[in-house]
Amino acid sequence: MVTSDLIRSSLRLIGAISSSEAPAADEAMDALEALNMMLNSWGAVRFLSKNTPTITHTLNGSTSYTVGIGGDINVTRPTSIYTAIYTLGSQDYAVKVLDYADYVEITTKNLGGTIPEFVTLKPDYPLSTLYVFPAINGGVLNLSTVRPSAELDINDDIQNIYPPEWIRAIKYNLAIEIAPEYGVTVAPEIVAIAKEAKDTVMRSMVTIPRAKFDPLLQTRDSFNILGGGF
């Protein structure tokens, strides 16, 4: 299935075209624009971002780095960071991700150090700004990020880009997205399917960590929770 097929399916759902019709060229391009705007909006949300690629960057002692196409870190502009790991040699260190408002309250931002304690992202446009505290020279920062989706072309094979559950969610939600342009009230059944399909995508992006028993809660002289005795 190429993008134009998906657009045709969405238009059929709202009755904008019949099953035997193909959309006019301008209709298809308008729907493509709406599709990419919708996917870019989804891409700003962690659990609706098709992938959460890791950004790696060697630190050079700066307190901040621009992030985006043409920036210090030349990648697709991220909208948020949710985990950060600092690697020095063979050792990894967890780094706390700080809200930008909290970072602003740090009075002295140019302190040096051996390991970064905090990172924060200010999602400006066209370049976001990554702040590192304290400033570190050397080592690699690994950031798990959320980035907007790459835009689709009308002839892209979306089955090579999105898994089946995503295609279903995109089809039904695009129908709702474009319906106002045709003066159409979307049937409740379509709204319900669109919501259920989108929820399925979000659930598929969630990884639930395994529960771990804290060994500090159990000592030789304390109650043995696992064994049920003393």
mmCIF file of C-alpha atoms in Angstrom:
data_model
loop_
_atom_site.group_PDB
_atom_site.id
_atom_site.type_symbol
_atom_site.label_atom_id
_atom_site.label_comp_id
_atom_site.label_asym_id
_atom_site.label_seq_id
_atom_site.Cartn_x
_atom_site.Cartn_y
_atom_site.Cartn_z
ATOM 1 C CA MET A 1 0.000 0.000 0.000
ATOM 2 C CA VAL A 2 1.351 3.383 -0.982
ATOM 3 C CA THR A 3 0.386 6.673 0.623
ATOM 4 C CA SER A 4 -2.088 7.507 -2.138
ATOM 5 C CA ASP A 5 -3.968 4.243 -1.427
ATOM 6 C CA LEU A 6 -4.270 5.128 2.256
ATOM 7 C CA ILE A 7 -5.549 8.612 1.404
ATOM 8 C CA ARG A 8 -8.111 7.106 -0.955
ATOM 9 C CA SER A 9 -9.278 4.740 1.807
ATOM 10 C CA SER A 10 -9.680 7.612 4.274
ATOM 11 C CA LEU A 11 -11.674 9.649 1.766
ATOM 12 C CA ARG A 12 -13.952 6.671 1.126
ATOM 13 C CA LEU A 13 -14.571 6.293 4.870
ATOM 14 C CA ILE A 14 -16.159 9.750 5.063
ATOM 15 C CA GLY A 15 -17.998 9.415 1.743
ATOM 16 C CA ALA A 16 -15.926 12.063 -0.016
ATOM 17 C CA ILE A 17 -15.409 9.658 -2.921
ATOM 18 C CA SER A 18 -17.078 6.395 -3.944
ATOM 19 C CA SER A 19 -15.403 3.005 -3.898
ATOM 20 C CA SER A 20 -14.793 3.219 -7.642
ATOM 21 C CA GLU A 21 -13.387 6.755 -7.616
ATOM 22 C CA ALA A 22 -9.882 8.099 -7.182
ATOM 23 C CA PRO A 23 -9.371 11.521 -5.602
ATOM 24 C CA ALA A 24 -8.459 14.432 -7.816
ATOM 25 C CA ALA A 25 -4.800 15.418 -7.753
ATOM 26 C CA ASP A 26 -5.416 18.528 -5.648
ATOM 27 C CA GLU A 27 -7.579 16.553 -3.197
ATOM 28 C CA ALA A 28 -4.846 13.952 -2.816
ATOM 29 C CA MET A 29 -2.197 16.593 -2.141
ATOM 30 C CA ASP A 30 -4.414 18.391 0.381
ATOM 31 C CA ALA A 31 -4.976 15.082 2.184
ATOM 32 C CA LEU A 32 -1.242 14.348 2.075
ATOM 33 C CA GLU A 33 -0.549 17.693 3.730
ATOM 34 C CA ALA A 34 -3.111 16.904 6.428
ATOM 35 C CA LEU A 35 -1.604 13.426 6.858
ATOM 36 C CA ASN A 36 1.914 14.765 7.396
ATOM 37 C CA MET A 37 0.698 17.444 9.784
ATOM 38 C CA MET A 38 -1.127 14.784 11.809
ATOM 39 C CA LEU A 39 1.904 12.464 11.915
ATOM 40 C CA ASN A 40 4.191 15.336 12.905
ATOM 41 C CA SER A 41 1.809 16.115 15.755
ATOM 42 C CA TRP A 42 1.840 12.462 16.812
ATOM 43 C CA GLY A 43 5.612 12.442 16.558
ATOM 44 C CA ALA A 44 5.883 15.027 19.319
ATOM 45 C CA VAL A 45 4.362 12.539 21.789
ATOM 46 C CA ARG A 46 6.561 9.778 23.179
ATOM 47 C CA PHE A 47 3.997 6.992 22.831
ATOM 48 C CA LEU A 48 2.869 8.122 19.383
ATOM 49 C CA SER A 49 6.364 8.499 17.965
ATOM 50 C CA LYS A 50 7.042 5.637 15.571
ATOM 51 C CA ASN A 51 10.571 5.333 16.798
ATOM 52 C CA THR A 52 12.553 6.855 19.620
ATOM 53 C CA PRO A 53 16.061 6.999 18.153
ATOM 54 C CA THR A 54 19.121 7.517 20.314
ATOM 55 C CA ILE A 55 21.245 10.614 19.750
ATOM 56 C CA THR A 56 24.934 10.259 20.592
ATOM 57 C CA HIS A 57 27.306 13.191 20.903
ATOM 58 C CA THR A 58 30.821 13.665 22.231
ATOM 59 C CA LEU A 59 30.919 16.493 24.753
ATOM 60 C CA ASN A 60 33.444 19.297 24.181
ATOM 61 C CA GLY A 61 33.083 21.378 27.328
ATOM 62 C CA SER A 62 30.214 23.564 26.097
ATOM 63 C CA THR A 63 27.270 24.315 28.333
ATOM 64 C CA SER A 64 24.854 24.039 25.390
ATOM 65 C CA TYR A 65 24.548 22.470 21.938
ATOM 66 C CA THR A 66 22.095 23.212 19.145
ATOM 67 C CA VAL A 67 20.202 20.151 17.933
ATOM 68 C CA GLY A 68 18.600 19.817 14.509
ATOM 69 C CA ILE A 69 19.529 19.788 10.854
ATOM 70 C CA GLY A 70 22.622 21.985 10.526
ATOM 71 C CA GLY A 71 23.115 22.276 14.305
ATOM 72 C CA ASP A 72 25.979 21.166 16.548
ATOM 73 C CA ILE A 73 24.187 17.821 16.739
ATOM 74 C CA ASN A 74 23.081 17.366 13.139
ATOM 75 C CA VAL A 75 19.956 15.193 13.422
ATOM 76 C CA THR A 76 16.214 15.649 13.023
ATOM 77 C CA ARG A 77 15.133 18.147 15.676
ATOM 78 C CA PRO A 78 13.870 16.347 18.801
ATOM 79 C CA THR A 79 10.916 17.616 20.799
ATOM 80 C CA SER A 80 11.805 15.976 24.115
ATOM 81 C CA ILE A 81 14.297 13.781 25.935
ATOM 82 C CA TYR A 82 13.191 11.029 28.266
ATOM 83 C CA THR A 83 16.444 9.229 29.174
ATOM 84 C CA ALA A 84 20.104 10.242 29.167
ATOM 85 C CA ILE A 85 23.214 8.126 29.664
ATOM 86 C CA TYR A 86 26.771 9.442 29.857
ATOM 87 C CA THR A 87 29.493 7.028 28.716
ATOM 88 C CA LEU A 88 33.104 7.490 29.741
ATOM 89 C CA GLY A 89 35.357 4.667 28.624
ATOM 90 C CA SER A 90 33.516 1.465 29.461
ATOM 91 C CA GLN A 91 31.424 3.007 32.251
ATOM 92 C CA ASP A 92 27.865 4.282 31.857
ATOM 93 C CA TYR A 93 26.307 6.866 34.172
ATOM 94 C CA ALA A 94 22.622 7.772 34.364
ATOM 95 C CA VAL A 95 21.983 11.500 33.898
ATOM 96 C CA LYS A 96 18.843 13.183 35.184
ATOM 97 C CA VAL A 97 16.640 14.882 32.583
ATOM 98 C CA LEU A 98 15.663 18.274 33.961
ATOM 99 C CA ASP A 99 12.777 20.514 32.905
ATOM 100 C CA TYR A 100 13.973 23.694 31.243
ATOM 101 C CA ALA A 101 12.244 25.834 33.895
ATOM 102 C CA ASP A 102 14.282 24.084 36.603
ATOM 103 C CA TYR A 103 17.491 24.446 34.597
ATOM 104 C CA VAL A 104 16.952 28.209 34.342
ATOM 105 C CA GLU A 105 17.044 28.425 38.133
ATOM 106 C CA ILE A 106 20.631 27.073 38.275
ATOM 107 C CA THR A 107 22.587 30.250 38.974
ATOM 108 C CA THR A 108 26.078 29.163 37.862
ATOM 109 C CA LYS A 109 25.895 27.183 34.651
ATOM 110 C CA ASN A 110 29.520 27.150 33.525
ATOM 111 C CA LEU A 111 30.918 24.892 36.242
ATOM 112 C CA GLY A 112 33.216 22.115 35.124
ATOM 113 C CA GLY A 113 33.045 18.553 36.317
ATOM 114 C CA THR A 114 33.814 14.938 35.538
ATOM 115 C CA ILE A 115 30.289 13.578 35.044
ATOM 116 C CA PRO A 116 27.172 15.513 33.919
ATOM 117 C CA GLU A 117 24.420 15.587 36.515
ATOM 118 C CA PHE A 118 21.604 17.087 34.432
ATOM 119 C CA VAL A 119 20.589 17.611 30.823
ATOM 120 C CA THR A 120 17.642 19.611 29.563
ATOM 121 C CA LEU A 121 16.158 20.315 26.148
ATOM 122 C CA LYS A 122 14.628 23.607 25.045
ATOM 123 C CA PRO A 123 12.596 22.603 21.958
ATOM 124 C CA ASP A 124 12.949 25.732 19.840
ATOM 125 C CA TYR A 125 12.484 25.832 16.068
ATOM 126 C CA PRO A 126 14.245 25.217 13.706
ATOM 127 C CA LEU A 127 16.928 24.138 16.198
ATOM 128 C CA SER A 128 16.375 22.828 19.708
ATOM 129 C CA THR A 129 18.991 23.579 22.371
ATOM 130 C CA LEU A 130 20.508 20.938 24.633
ATOM 131 C CA TYR A 131 21.957 22.125 27.937
ATOM 132 C CA VAL A 132 24.443 20.050 29.943
ATOM 133 C CA PHE A 133 25.289 20.697 33.596
ATOM 134 C CA PRO A 134 28.011 20.726 34.609
ATOM 135 C CA ALA A 135 29.913 21.334 31.371
ATOM 136 C CA ILE A 136 31.992 18.254 30.504
ATOM 137 C CA ASN A 137 34.887 17.928 28.078
ATOM 138 C CA GLY A 138 35.049 14.338 26.810
ATOM 139 C CA GLY A 139 32.832 11.291 27.019
ATOM 140 C CA VAL A 140 29.702 10.562 25.045
ATOM 141 C CA LEU A 141 26.152 11.601 25.854
ATOM 142 C CA ASN A 142 23.450 9.126 24.723
ATOM 143 C CA LEU A 143 19.938 10.583 24.580
ATOM 144 C CA SER A 144 16.691 8.726 23.979
ATOM 145 C CA THR A 145 14.499 11.271 22.265
ATOM 146 C CA VAL A 146 11.170 11.887 20.618
ATOM 147 C CA ARG A 147 11.411 13.355 17.124
ATOM 148 C CA PRO A 148 8.727 14.371 14.607
ATOM 149 C CA SER A 149 8.044 11.769 11.942
ATOM 150 C CA ALA A 150 9.703 12.058 8.544
ATOM 151 C CA GLU A 151 7.174 13.366 6.028
ATOM 152 C CA LEU A 152 5.548 10.916 3.640
ATOM 153 C CA ASP A 153 5.465 11.318 -0.120
ATOM 154 C CA ILE A 154 2.398 10.424 -2.174
ATOM 155 C CA ASN A 155 4.097 7.301 -3.592
ATOM 156 C CA ASP A 156 5.842 6.041 -0.458
ATOM 157 C CA ASP A 157 5.201 2.389 0.396
ATOM 158 C CA ILE A 158 3.896 2.920 3.909
ATOM 159 C CA GLN A 159 3.949 -0.820 4.672
ATOM 160 C CA ASN A 160 7.732 -0.522 4.663
ATOM 161 C CA ILE A 161 7.557 2.401 7.098
ATOM 162 C CA TYR A 162 4.708 1.600 9.498
ATOM 163 C CA PRO A 163 3.503 -1.728 10.953
ATOM 164 C CA PRO A 164 -0.120 -2.854 10.335
ATOM 165 C CA GLU A 165 -1.535 -1.472 13.593
ATOM 166 C CA TRP A 166 -0.153 1.966 12.709
ATOM 167 C CA ILE A 167 -1.639 1.913 9.208
ATOM 168 C CA ARG A 168 -5.094 1.176 10.617
ATOM 169 C CA ALA A 169 -4.790 4.010 13.141
ATOM 170 C CA ILE A 170 -3.519 6.432 10.498
ATOM 171 C CA LYS A 171 -6.311 5.537 8.059
ATOM 172 C CA TYR A 172 -9.171 6.127 10.494
ATOM 173 C CA ASN A 173 -7.668 9.168 12.190
ATOM 174 C CA LEU A 174 -6.865 10.787 8.853
ATOM 175 C CA ALA A 175 -10.529 10.372 7.916
ATOM 176 C CA ILE A 176 -11.479 12.407 10.996
ATOM 177 C CA GLU A 177 -8.726 14.953 10.283
ATOM 178 C CA ILE A 178 -9.908 15.763 6.760
ATOM 179 C CA ALA A 179 -13.675 15.441 7.254
ATOM 180 C CA PRO A 180 -14.223 19.145 8.120
ATOM 181 C CA GLU A 181 -12.791 20.173 4.742
ATOM 182 C CA TYR A 182 -15.641 18.256 3.081
ATOM 183 C CA GLY A 183 -18.326 19.439 5.500
ATOM 184 C CA VAL A 184 -18.784 15.859 6.690
ATOM 185 C CA THR A 185 -19.854 14.721 10.147
ATOM 186 C CA VAL A 186 -17.926 11.548 10.873
ATOM 187 C CA ALA A 187 -19.977 8.526 11.896
ATOM 188 C CA PRO A 188 -19.616 7.520 15.573
ATOM 189 C CA GLU A 189 -18.433 4.069 14.474
ATOM 190 C CA ILE A 190 -15.470 5.593 12.636
ATOM 191 C CA VAL A 191 -14.622 7.812 15.620
ATOM 192 C CA ALA A 192 -14.699 4.769 17.915
ATOM 193 C CA ILE A 193 -12.448 2.721 15.611
ATOM 194 C CA ALA A 194 -10.027 5.644 15.242
ATOM 195 C CA LYS A 195 -9.721 5.975 19.019
ATOM 196 C CA GLU A 196 -9.344 2.224 19.577
ATOM 197 C CA ALA A 197 -6.706 1.953 16.849
ATOM 198 C CA LYS A 198 -4.745 4.920 18.209
ATOM 199 C CA ASP A 199 -4.891 3.479 21.729
ATOM 200 C CA THR A 200 -3.541 0.185 20.366
ATOM 201 C CA VAL A 201 -0.567 2.004 18.853
ATOM 202 C CA MET A 202 0.128 3.789 22.124
ATOM 203 C CA ARG A 203 0.001 0.531 24.094
ATOM 204 C CA SER A 204 2.393 -1.082 21.621
ATOM 205 C CA MET A 205 4.960 1.641 22.357
ATOM 206 C CA VAL A 206 4.928 1.117 26.133
ATOM 207 C CA THR A 207 7.509 -1.160 27.722
ATOM 208 C CA ILE A 208 6.636 -2.213 31.265
ATOM 209 C CA PRO A 209 9.780 -2.866 33.308
ATOM 210 C CA ARG A 210 10.033 -6.066 35.303
ATOM 211 C CA ALA A 211 9.529 -5.645 39.024
ATOM 212 C CA LYS A 212 12.743 -6.018 41.002
ATOM 213 C CA PHE A 213 13.108 -6.904 44.665
ATOM 214 C CA ASP A 214 15.240 -4.433 46.580
ATOM 215 C CA PRO A 215 17.842 -6.476 48.479
ATOM 216 C CA LEU A 216 18.094 -3.672 51.077
ATOM 217 C CA LEU A 217 14.596 -4.568 52.241
ATOM 218 C CA GLN A 218 15.738 -8.020 53.294
ATOM 219 C CA THR A 219 18.507 -8.677 55.813
ATOM 220 C CA ARG A 220 19.448 -11.705 57.858
ATOM 221 C CA ASP A 221 17.637 -10.333 60.895
ATOM 222 C CA SER A 222 14.533 -9.064 59.116
ATOM 223 C CA PHE A 223 11.387 -10.809 57.997
ATOM 224 C CA ASN A 224 12.012 -13.043 54.989
ATOM 225 C CA ILE A 225 9.360 -11.848 52.551
ATOM 226 C CA LEU A 226 10.267 -14.333 49.850
ATOM 227 C CA GLY A 227 10.367 -17.306 52.182
ATOM 228 C CA GLY A 228 7.499 -16.244 54.404
ATOM 229 C CA GLY A 229 9.488 -16.658 57.626
ATOM 230 C CA PHE A 230 12.212 -15.193 59.800
#
